Short mmCIF file of C-alpha atoms (C1' of nucleotides) in Angstrom, two decimals:
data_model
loop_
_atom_site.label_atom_id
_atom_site.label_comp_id
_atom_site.label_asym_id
_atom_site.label_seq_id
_atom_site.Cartn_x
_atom_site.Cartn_y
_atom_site.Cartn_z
CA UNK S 1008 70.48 127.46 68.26
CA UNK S 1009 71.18 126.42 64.64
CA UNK S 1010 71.94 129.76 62.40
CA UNK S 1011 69.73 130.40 59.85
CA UNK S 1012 71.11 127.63 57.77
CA UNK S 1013 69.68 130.02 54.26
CA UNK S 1014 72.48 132.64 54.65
CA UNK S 1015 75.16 129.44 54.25
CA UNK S 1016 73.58 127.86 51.50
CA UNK S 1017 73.67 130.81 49.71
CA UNK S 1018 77.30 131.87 50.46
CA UNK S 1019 78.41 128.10 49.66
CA UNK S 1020 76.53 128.64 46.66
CA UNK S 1021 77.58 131.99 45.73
CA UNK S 1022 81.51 131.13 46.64
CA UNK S 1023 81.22 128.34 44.42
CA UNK S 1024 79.74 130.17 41.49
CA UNK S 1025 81.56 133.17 41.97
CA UNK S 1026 84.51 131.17 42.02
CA UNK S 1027 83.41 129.09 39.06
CA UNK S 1028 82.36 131.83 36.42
CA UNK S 1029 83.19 134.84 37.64
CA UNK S 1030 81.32 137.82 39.97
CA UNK S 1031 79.42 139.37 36.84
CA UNK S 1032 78.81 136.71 35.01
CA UNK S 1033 77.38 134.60 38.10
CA UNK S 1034 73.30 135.97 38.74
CA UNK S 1035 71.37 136.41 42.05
CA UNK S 1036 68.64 133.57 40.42
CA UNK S 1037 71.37 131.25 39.70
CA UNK S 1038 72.75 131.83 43.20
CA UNK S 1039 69.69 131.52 44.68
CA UNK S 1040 68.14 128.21 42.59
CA UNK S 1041 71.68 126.68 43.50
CA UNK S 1042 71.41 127.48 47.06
CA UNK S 1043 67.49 126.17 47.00
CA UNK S 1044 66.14 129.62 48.20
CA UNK S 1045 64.35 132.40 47.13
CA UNK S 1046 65.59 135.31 45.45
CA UNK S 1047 64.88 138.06 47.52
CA UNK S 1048 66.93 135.82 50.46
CA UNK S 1049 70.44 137.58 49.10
CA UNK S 1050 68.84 141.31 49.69
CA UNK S 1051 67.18 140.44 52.64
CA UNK S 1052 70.20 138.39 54.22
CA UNK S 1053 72.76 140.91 52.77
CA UNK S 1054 71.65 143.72 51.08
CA UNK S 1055 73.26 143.37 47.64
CA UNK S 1056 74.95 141.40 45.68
CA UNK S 1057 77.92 143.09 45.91
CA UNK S 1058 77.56 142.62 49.99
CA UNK S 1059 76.87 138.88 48.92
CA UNK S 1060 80.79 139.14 47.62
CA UNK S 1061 82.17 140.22 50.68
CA UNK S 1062 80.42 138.29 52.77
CA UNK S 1063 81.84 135.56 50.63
CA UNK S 1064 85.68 136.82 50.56
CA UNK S 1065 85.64 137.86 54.87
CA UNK S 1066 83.77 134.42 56.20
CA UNK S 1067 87.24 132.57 54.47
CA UNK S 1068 90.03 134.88 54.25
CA UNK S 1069 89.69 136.42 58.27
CA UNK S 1070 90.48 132.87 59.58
CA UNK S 1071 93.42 132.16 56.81
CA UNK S 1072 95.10 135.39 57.34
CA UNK S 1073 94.83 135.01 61.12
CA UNK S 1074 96.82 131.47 60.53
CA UNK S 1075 99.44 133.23 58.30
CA UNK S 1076 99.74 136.15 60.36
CA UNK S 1077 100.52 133.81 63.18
CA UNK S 1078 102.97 131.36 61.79
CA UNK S 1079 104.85 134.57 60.23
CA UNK S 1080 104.88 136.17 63.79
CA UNK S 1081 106.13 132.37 65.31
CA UNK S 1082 108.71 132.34 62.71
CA UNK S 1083 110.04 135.68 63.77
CA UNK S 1084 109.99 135.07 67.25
CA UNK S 1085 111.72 131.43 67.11
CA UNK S 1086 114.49 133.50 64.41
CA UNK S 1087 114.64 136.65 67.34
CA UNK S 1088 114.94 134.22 69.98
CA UNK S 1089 117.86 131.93 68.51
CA UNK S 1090 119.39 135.34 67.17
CA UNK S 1091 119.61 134.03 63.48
CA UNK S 1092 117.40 135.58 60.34
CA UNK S 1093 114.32 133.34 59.32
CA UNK S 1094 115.20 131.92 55.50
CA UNK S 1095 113.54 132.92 52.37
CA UNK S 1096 111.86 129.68 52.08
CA UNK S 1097 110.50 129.79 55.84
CA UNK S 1098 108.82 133.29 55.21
CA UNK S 1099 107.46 132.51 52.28
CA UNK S 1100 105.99 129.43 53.69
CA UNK S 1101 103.86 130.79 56.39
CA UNK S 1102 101.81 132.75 53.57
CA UNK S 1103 101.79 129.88 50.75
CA UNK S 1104 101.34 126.64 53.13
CA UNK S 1105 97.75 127.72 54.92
CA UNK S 1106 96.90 128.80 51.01
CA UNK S 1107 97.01 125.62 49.70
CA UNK S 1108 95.71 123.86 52.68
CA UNK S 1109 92.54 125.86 53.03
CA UNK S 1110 92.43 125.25 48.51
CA UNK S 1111 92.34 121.21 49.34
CA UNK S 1112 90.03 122.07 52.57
CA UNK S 1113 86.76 124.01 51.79
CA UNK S 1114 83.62 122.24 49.52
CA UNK S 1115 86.50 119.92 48.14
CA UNK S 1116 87.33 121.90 45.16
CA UNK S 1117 89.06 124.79 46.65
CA UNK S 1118 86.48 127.49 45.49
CA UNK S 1119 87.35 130.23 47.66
CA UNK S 1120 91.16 130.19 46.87
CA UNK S 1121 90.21 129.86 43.05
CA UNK S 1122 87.87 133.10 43.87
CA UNK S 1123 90.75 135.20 45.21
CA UNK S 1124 92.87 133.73 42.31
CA UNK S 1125 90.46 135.44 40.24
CA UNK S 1126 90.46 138.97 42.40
CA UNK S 1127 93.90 139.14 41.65
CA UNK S 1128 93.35 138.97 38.07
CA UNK S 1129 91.04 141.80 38.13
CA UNK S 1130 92.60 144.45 39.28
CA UNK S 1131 89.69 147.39 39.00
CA UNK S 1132 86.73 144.78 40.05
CA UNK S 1133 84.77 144.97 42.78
CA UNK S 1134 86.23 142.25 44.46
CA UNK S 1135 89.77 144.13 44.80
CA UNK S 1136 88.76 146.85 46.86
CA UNK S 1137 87.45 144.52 49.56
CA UNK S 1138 90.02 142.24 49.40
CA UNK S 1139 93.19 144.47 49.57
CA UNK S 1140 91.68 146.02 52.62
CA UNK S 1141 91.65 143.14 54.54
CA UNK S 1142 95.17 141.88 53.33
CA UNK S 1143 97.40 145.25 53.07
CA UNK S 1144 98.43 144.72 56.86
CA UNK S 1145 99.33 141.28 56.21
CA UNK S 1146 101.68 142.31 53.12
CA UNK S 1147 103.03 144.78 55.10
CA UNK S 1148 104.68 142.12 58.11
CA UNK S 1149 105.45 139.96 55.17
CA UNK S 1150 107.63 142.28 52.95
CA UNK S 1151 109.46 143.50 56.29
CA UNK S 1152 110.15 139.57 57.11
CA UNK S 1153 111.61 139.76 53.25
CA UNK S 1154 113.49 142.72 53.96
CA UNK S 1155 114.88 140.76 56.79
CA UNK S 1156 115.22 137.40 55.19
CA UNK S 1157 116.99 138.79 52.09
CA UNK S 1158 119.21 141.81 53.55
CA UNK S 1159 121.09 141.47 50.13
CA UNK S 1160 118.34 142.66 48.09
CA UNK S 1161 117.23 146.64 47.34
CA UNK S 1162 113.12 147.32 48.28
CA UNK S 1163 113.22 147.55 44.55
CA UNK S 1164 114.03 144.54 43.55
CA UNK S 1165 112.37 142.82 46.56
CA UNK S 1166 109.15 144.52 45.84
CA UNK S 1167 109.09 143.12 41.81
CA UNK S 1168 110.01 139.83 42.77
CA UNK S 1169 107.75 139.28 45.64
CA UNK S 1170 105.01 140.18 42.89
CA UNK S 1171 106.41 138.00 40.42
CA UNK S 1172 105.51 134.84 43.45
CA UNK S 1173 102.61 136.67 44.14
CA UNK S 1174 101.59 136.29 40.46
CA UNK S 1175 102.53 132.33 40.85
CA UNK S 1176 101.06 131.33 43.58
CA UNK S 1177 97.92 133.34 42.48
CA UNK S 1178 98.14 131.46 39.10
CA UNK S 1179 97.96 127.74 40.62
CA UNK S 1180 95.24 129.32 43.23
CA UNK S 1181 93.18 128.95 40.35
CA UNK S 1182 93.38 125.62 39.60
CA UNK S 1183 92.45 125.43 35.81
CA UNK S 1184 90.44 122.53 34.49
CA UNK S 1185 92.24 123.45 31.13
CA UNK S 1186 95.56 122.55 30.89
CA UNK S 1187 97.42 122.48 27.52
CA UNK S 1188 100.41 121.34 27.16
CA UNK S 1189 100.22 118.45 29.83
CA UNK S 1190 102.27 115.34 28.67
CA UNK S 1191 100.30 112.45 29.38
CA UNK S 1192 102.57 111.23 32.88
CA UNK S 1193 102.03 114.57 34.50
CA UNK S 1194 99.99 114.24 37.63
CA UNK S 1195 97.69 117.47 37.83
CA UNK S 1196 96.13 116.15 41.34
CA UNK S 1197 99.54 116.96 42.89
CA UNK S 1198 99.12 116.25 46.97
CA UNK S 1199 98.97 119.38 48.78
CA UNK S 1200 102.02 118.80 50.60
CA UNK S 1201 104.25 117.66 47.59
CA UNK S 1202 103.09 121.07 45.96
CA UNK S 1203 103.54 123.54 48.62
CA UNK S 1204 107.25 122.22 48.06
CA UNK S 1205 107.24 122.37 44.53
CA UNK S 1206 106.30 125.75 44.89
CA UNK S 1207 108.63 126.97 47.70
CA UNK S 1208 112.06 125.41 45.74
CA UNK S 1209 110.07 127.39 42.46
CA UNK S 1210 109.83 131.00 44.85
CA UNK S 1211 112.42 130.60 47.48
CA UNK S 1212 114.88 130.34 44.33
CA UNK S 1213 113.34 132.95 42.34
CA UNK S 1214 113.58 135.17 45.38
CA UNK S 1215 117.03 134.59 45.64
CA UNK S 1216 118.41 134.82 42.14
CA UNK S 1217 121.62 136.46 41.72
CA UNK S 1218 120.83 139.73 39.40
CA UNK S 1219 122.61 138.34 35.59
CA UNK S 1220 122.87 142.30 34.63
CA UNK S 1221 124.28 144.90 36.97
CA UNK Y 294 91.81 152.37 -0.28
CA UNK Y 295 91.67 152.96 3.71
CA UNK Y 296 89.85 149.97 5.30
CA UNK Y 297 86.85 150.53 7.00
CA UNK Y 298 87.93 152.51 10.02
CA UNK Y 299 84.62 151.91 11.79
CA UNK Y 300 85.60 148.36 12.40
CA UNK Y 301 89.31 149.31 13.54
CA UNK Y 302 87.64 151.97 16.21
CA UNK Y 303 85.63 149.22 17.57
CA UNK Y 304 88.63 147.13 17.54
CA UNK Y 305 90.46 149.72 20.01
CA UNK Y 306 87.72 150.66 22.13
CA UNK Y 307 86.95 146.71 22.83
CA UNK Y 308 90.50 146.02 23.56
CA UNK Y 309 90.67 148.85 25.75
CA UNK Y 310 87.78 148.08 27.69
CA UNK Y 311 87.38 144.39 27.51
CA UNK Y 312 91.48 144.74 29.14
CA UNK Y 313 89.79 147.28 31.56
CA UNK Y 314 86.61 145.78 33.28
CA UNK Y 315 86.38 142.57 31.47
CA UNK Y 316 84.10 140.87 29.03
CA UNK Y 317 80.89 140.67 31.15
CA UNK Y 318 81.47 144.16 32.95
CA UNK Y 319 81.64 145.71 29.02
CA UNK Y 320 78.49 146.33 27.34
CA UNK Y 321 78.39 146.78 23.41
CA UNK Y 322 76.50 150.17 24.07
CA UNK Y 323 79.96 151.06 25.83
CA UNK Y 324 82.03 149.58 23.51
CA UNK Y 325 80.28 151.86 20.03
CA UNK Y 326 80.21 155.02 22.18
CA UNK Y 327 83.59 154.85 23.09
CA UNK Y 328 84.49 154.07 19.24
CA UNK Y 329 81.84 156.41 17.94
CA UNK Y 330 79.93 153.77 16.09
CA UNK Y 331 76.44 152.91 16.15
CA UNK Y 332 75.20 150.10 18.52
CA UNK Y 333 74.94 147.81 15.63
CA UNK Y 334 77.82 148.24 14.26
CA UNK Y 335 79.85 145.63 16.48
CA UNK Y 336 77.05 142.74 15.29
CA UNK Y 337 76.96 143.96 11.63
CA UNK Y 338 80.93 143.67 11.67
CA UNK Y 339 81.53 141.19 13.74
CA UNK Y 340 78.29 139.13 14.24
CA UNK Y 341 78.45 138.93 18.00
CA UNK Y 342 79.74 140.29 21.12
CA UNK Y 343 82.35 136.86 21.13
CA UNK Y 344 83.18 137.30 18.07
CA UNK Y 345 84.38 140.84 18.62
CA UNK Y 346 86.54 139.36 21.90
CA UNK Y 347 88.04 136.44 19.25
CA UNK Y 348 89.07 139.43 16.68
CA UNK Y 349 90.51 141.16 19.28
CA UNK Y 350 92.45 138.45 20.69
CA UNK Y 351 93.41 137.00 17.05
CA UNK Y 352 94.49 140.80 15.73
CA UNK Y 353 97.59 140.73 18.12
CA UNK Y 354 98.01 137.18 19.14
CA UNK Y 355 99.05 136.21 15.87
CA UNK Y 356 101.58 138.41 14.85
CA UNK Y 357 103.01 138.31 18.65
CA UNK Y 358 103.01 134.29 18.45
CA UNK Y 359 104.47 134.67 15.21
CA UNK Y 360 107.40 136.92 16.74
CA UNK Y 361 107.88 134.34 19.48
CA UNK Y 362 107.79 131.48 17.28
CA UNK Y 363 110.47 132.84 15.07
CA UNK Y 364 112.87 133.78 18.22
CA UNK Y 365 112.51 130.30 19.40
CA UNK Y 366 113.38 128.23 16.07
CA UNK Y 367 116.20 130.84 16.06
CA UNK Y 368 117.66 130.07 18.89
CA UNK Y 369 116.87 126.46 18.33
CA UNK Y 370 118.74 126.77 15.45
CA UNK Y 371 121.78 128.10 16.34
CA UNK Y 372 122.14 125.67 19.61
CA UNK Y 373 122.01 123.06 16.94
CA UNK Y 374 124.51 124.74 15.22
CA UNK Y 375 127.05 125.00 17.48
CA UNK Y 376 126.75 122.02 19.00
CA UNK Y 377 125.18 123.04 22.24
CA UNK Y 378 121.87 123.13 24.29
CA UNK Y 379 120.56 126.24 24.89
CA UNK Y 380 119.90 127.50 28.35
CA UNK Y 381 116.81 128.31 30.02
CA UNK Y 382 117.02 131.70 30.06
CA UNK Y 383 117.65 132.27 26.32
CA UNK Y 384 114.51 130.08 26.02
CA UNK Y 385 112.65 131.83 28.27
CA UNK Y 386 113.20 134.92 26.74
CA UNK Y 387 111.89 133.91 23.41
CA UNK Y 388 108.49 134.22 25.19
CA UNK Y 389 108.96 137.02 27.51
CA UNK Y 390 110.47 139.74 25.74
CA UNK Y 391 107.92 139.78 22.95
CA UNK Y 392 105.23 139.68 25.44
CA UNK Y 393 106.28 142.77 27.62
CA UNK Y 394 107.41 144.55 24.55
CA UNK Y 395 104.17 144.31 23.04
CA UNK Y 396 103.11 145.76 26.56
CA UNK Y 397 104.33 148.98 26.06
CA UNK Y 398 103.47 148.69 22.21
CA UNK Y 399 99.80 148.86 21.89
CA UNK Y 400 97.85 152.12 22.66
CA UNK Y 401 100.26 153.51 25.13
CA UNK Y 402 98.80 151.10 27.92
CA UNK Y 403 99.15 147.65 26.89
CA UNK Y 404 95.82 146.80 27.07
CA UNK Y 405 95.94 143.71 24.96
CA UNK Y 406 98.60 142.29 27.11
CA UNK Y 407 96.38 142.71 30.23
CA UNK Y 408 93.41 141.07 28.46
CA UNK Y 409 95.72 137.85 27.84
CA UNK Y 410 96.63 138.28 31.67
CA UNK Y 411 92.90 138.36 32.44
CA UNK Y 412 92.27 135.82 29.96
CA UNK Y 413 94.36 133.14 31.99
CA UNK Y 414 92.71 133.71 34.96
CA UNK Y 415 89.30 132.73 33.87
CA UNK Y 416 90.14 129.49 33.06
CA UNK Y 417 86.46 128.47 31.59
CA UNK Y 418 85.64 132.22 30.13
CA UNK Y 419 84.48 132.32 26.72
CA UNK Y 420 88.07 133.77 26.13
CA UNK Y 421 90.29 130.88 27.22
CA UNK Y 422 89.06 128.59 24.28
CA UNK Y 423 89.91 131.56 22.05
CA UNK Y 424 92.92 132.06 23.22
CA UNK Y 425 94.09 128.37 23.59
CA UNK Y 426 93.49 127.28 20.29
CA UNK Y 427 95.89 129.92 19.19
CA UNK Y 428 98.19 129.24 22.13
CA UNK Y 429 98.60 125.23 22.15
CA UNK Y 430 101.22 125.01 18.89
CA UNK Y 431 103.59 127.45 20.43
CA UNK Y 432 103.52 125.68 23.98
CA UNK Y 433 104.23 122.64 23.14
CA UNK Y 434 107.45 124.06 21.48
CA UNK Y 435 107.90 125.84 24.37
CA UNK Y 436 107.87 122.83 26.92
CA UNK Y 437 110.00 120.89 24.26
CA UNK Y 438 112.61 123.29 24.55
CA UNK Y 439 112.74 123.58 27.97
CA UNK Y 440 112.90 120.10 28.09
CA UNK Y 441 116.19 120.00 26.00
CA UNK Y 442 117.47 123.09 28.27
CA UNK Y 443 116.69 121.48 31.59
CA UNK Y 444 117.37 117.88 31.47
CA UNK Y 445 118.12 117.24 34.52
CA UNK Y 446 113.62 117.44 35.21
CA UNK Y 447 111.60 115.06 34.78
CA UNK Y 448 108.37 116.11 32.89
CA UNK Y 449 106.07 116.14 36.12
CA UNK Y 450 108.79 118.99 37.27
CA UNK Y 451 109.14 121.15 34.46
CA UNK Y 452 105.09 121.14 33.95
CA UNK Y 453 104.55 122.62 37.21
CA UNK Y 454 107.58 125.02 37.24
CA UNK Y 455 106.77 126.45 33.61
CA UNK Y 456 103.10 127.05 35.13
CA UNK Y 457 104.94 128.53 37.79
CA UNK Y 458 106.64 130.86 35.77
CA UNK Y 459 103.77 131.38 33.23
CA UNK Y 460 101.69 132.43 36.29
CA UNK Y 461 104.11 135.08 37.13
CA UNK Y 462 104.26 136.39 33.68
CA UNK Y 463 100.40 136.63 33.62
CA UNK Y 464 100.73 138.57 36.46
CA UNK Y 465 102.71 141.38 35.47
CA UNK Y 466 100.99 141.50 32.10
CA UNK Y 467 98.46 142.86 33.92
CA UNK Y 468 99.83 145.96 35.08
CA UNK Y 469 97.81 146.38 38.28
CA UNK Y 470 96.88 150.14 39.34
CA UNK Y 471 96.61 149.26 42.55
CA UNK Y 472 99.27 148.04 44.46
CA UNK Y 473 99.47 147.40 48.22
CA UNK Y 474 102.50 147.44 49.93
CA UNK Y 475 104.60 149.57 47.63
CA UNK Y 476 107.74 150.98 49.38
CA UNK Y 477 107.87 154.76 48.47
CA UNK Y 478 111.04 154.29 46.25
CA UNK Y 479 109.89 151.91 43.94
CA UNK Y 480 109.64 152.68 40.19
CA UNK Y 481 106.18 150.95 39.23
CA UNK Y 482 107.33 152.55 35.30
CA UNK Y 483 110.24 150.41 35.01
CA UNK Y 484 111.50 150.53 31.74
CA UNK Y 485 110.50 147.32 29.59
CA UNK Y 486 114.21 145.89 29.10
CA UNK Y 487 114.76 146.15 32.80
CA UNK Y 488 111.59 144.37 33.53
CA UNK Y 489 112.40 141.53 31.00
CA UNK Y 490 116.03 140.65 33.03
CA UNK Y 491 114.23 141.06 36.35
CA UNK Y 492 111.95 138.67 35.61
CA UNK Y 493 114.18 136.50 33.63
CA UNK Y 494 116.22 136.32 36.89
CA UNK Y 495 113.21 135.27 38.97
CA UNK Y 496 112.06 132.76 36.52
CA UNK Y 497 114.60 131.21 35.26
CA UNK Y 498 116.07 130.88 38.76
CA UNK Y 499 113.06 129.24 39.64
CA UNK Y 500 112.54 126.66 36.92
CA UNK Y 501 116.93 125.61 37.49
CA UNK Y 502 115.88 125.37 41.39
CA UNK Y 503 117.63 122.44 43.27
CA UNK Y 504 115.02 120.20 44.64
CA UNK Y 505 114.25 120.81 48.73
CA UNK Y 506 113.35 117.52 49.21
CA UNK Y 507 113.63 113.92 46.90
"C1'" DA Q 172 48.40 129.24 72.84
"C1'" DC Q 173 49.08 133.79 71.33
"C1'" DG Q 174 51.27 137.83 69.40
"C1'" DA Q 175 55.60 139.95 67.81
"C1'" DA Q 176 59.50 139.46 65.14
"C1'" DA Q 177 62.12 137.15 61.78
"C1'" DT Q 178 62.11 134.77 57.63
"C1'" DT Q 179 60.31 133.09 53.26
"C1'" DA Q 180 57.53 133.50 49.21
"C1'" DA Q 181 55.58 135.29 44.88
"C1'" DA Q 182 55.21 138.94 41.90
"C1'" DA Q 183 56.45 142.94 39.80
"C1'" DC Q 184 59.63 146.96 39.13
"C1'" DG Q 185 62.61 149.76 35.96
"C1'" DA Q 186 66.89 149.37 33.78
"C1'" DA Q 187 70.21 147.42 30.88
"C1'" DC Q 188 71.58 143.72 28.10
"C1'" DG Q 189 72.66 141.48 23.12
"C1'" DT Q 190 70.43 141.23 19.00
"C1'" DT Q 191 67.43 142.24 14.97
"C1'" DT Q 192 64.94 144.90 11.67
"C1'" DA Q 193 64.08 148.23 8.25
"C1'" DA Q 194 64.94 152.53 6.51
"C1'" DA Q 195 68.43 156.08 5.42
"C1'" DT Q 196 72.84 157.28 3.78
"C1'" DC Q 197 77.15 156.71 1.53
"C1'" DA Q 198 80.50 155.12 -2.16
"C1'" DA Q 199 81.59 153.52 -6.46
"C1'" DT Q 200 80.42 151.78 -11.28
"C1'" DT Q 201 78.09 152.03 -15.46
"C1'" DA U 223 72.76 160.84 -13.29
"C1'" DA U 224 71.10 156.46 -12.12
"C1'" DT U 225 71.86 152.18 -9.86
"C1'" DT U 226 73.77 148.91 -7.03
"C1'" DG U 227 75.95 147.28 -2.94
"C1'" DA U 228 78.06 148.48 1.44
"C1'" DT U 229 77.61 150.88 5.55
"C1'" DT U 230 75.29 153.61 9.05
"C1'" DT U 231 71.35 154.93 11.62
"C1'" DA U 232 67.36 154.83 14.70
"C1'" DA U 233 64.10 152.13 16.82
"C1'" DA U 234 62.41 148.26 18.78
"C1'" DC U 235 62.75 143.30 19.94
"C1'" DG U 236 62.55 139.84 23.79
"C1'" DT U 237 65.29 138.56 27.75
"C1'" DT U 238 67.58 138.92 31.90
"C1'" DC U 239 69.41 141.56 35.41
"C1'" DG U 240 69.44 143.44 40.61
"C1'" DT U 241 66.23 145.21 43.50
"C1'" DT U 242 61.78 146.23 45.83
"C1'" DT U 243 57.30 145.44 47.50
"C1'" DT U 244 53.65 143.10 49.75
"C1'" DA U 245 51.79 139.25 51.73
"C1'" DA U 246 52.23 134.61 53.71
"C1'" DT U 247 54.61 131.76 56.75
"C1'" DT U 248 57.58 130.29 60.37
"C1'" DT U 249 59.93 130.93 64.83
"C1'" DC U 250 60.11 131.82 69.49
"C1'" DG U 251 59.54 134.21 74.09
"C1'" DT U 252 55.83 134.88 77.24
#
DNA sequence: ACGAAATTAAAACGAACGTTTAAATCAATT
DNA sequence: AATTGATTTAAACGTTCGTTTTAATTTCGT
């Protein structure tokens, strides 16, 4: 049997429009015009349209945080089992690798990693409660894999400057159509591959700065 | 003569809220009550809800752009001077220490600061033109500089690494409430100087990174 | 083929939105 | 003190929002 094929239209609509203009400025009728159904479909098939966000946020981010949770626990068995510490850059490319894969992967524009770009610029929205409860026990294993990959560094300083890659990776989640600044030879269609490195010799180096005062 | 403080009251309250729960999520009926204004005031003074967010983007974006425009030709200047190129850091912090002082500057909770944050992650809000045709002068001096302090990149490099970066700042400009995976010693409250060399060690760490591969 | 359950459809709900209007009030000049 | 312009006030405008209701339609096991 087929699922009711309404309740995806309407989250590929609503993930895309969410994603696009934001959760309050995005309405039910637009969702539902978009998604060709009616617009009683998002009560009846979820309850509200704050439901409709979650919905949205778990269908995408329970399969990419299973794949990062497992490549971080791989790493850390392969680095228990040869008795050496995983590196900076291998930690912090089990999170950032399935991010920009799944941003290339889903409708071809990346709209649900451009949506939880957007969460993490809204720190008191409605979006942030649902998301940090399904990623806090993620964080967790990766901070302690941190810890462990950078045994020179204080929590302190390991907790601001995980944020600070945090706050980068969450800025090209988003994937602006509006650059400025971008001299004309710049290619903005980086492939993924080419930019998960870019970004890794941006982090892994930031990570591991030596401190300049004290 | 004192200006009209009605206007200035609105001024605050929008900033405050419009940094808080965003442009949709903050109604003009908010907005007046918080400043003790009548509901008309914001269109009689400002003509529209937008152009209250432009006024309160302008009021401190162009002094701060100002300030950051002035430490850059500075330092531009006395590189020149003496003969030398100046490094990324000093650049750098032409940008980022007026930014995070301003942080602490403005009502005791840098909202304005957060609104920028917010501002950069919705790439097609009504904000981002605002803010971008105020922006674009000052980042194109920016890149130029970096370019002078970094020659070993090619453009294609230093685009994506200063986005890299500028993603970061964004970040902690917007002062999150609510963060996961904070060890119990961390000091959230870090004092504003500390915060600058922390992330100046981060970033420009990142943007002198040797290349992983090619 | 029929009846029960699930889904879709159309219409309306009250509430809140940004904006406008017109009268009231205030401030300053003559 | 009267008058003029600037500001504030209260009320209402039309629109759109998320949600609910009620009926029509489809789906599917028996």
């Amino acid at each position: 049997m087929s699922p009711p094929v309404t309740k995806q239209r309407i989250l590929d609509a609503a993930e895309h429009l969410f994603a696009r203009d934001g959760y309050h400025a995005t309405s039910l009728r637009c969702i539902t015009q978009a998604a060709k159904a009616n617009l009683a479909a998002v009560n009846y098939h979820f309850g509200s349209k704050e439901a409709l966000l979650e919905a949205v946020i778990v269908r995408r981010l329970t399969p990419l945080n299973e794949m990062r949770l497992g490549q971080l626990e791989a790493l850390m068995q392969r680095a228990e089992r040869s008795r050496r510490v995983p590196s900076c850059r291998e930690v912090l490319r089990t999170f950032v690798e399935p991010t920009l894969r799944q941003r290339q992967k889903d409708s071809e524009t990346g709209d649900f990693i451009a949506l939880i770009g957007r969460t993490l610029a809204e720190p008191r929205g409605v979006a942030m409660t649902i998301f940090m409860r399904h990623m806090d026990p993620l964080m967790i294993k990766l901070f302690q894999a941190l810890s462990l990959a950078l045994p020179g560094l204080s929590q302190q300083l390991l907790f601001w400057r995980l944020h600070f890659a945090i706050g980068s990776l969450s800025h090209i989640m988003r994937c602006h159509e509006r650059y400025s600044l971008r001299p004309e030879d710049v290619n903005i269609d980086l492939p993924v591959d080419e930019l998960v490195e870019l970004f890794l010799d941006f982090a892994a180096a930031g990570m591991e700065a030596q401190r300049w005062s004290v």
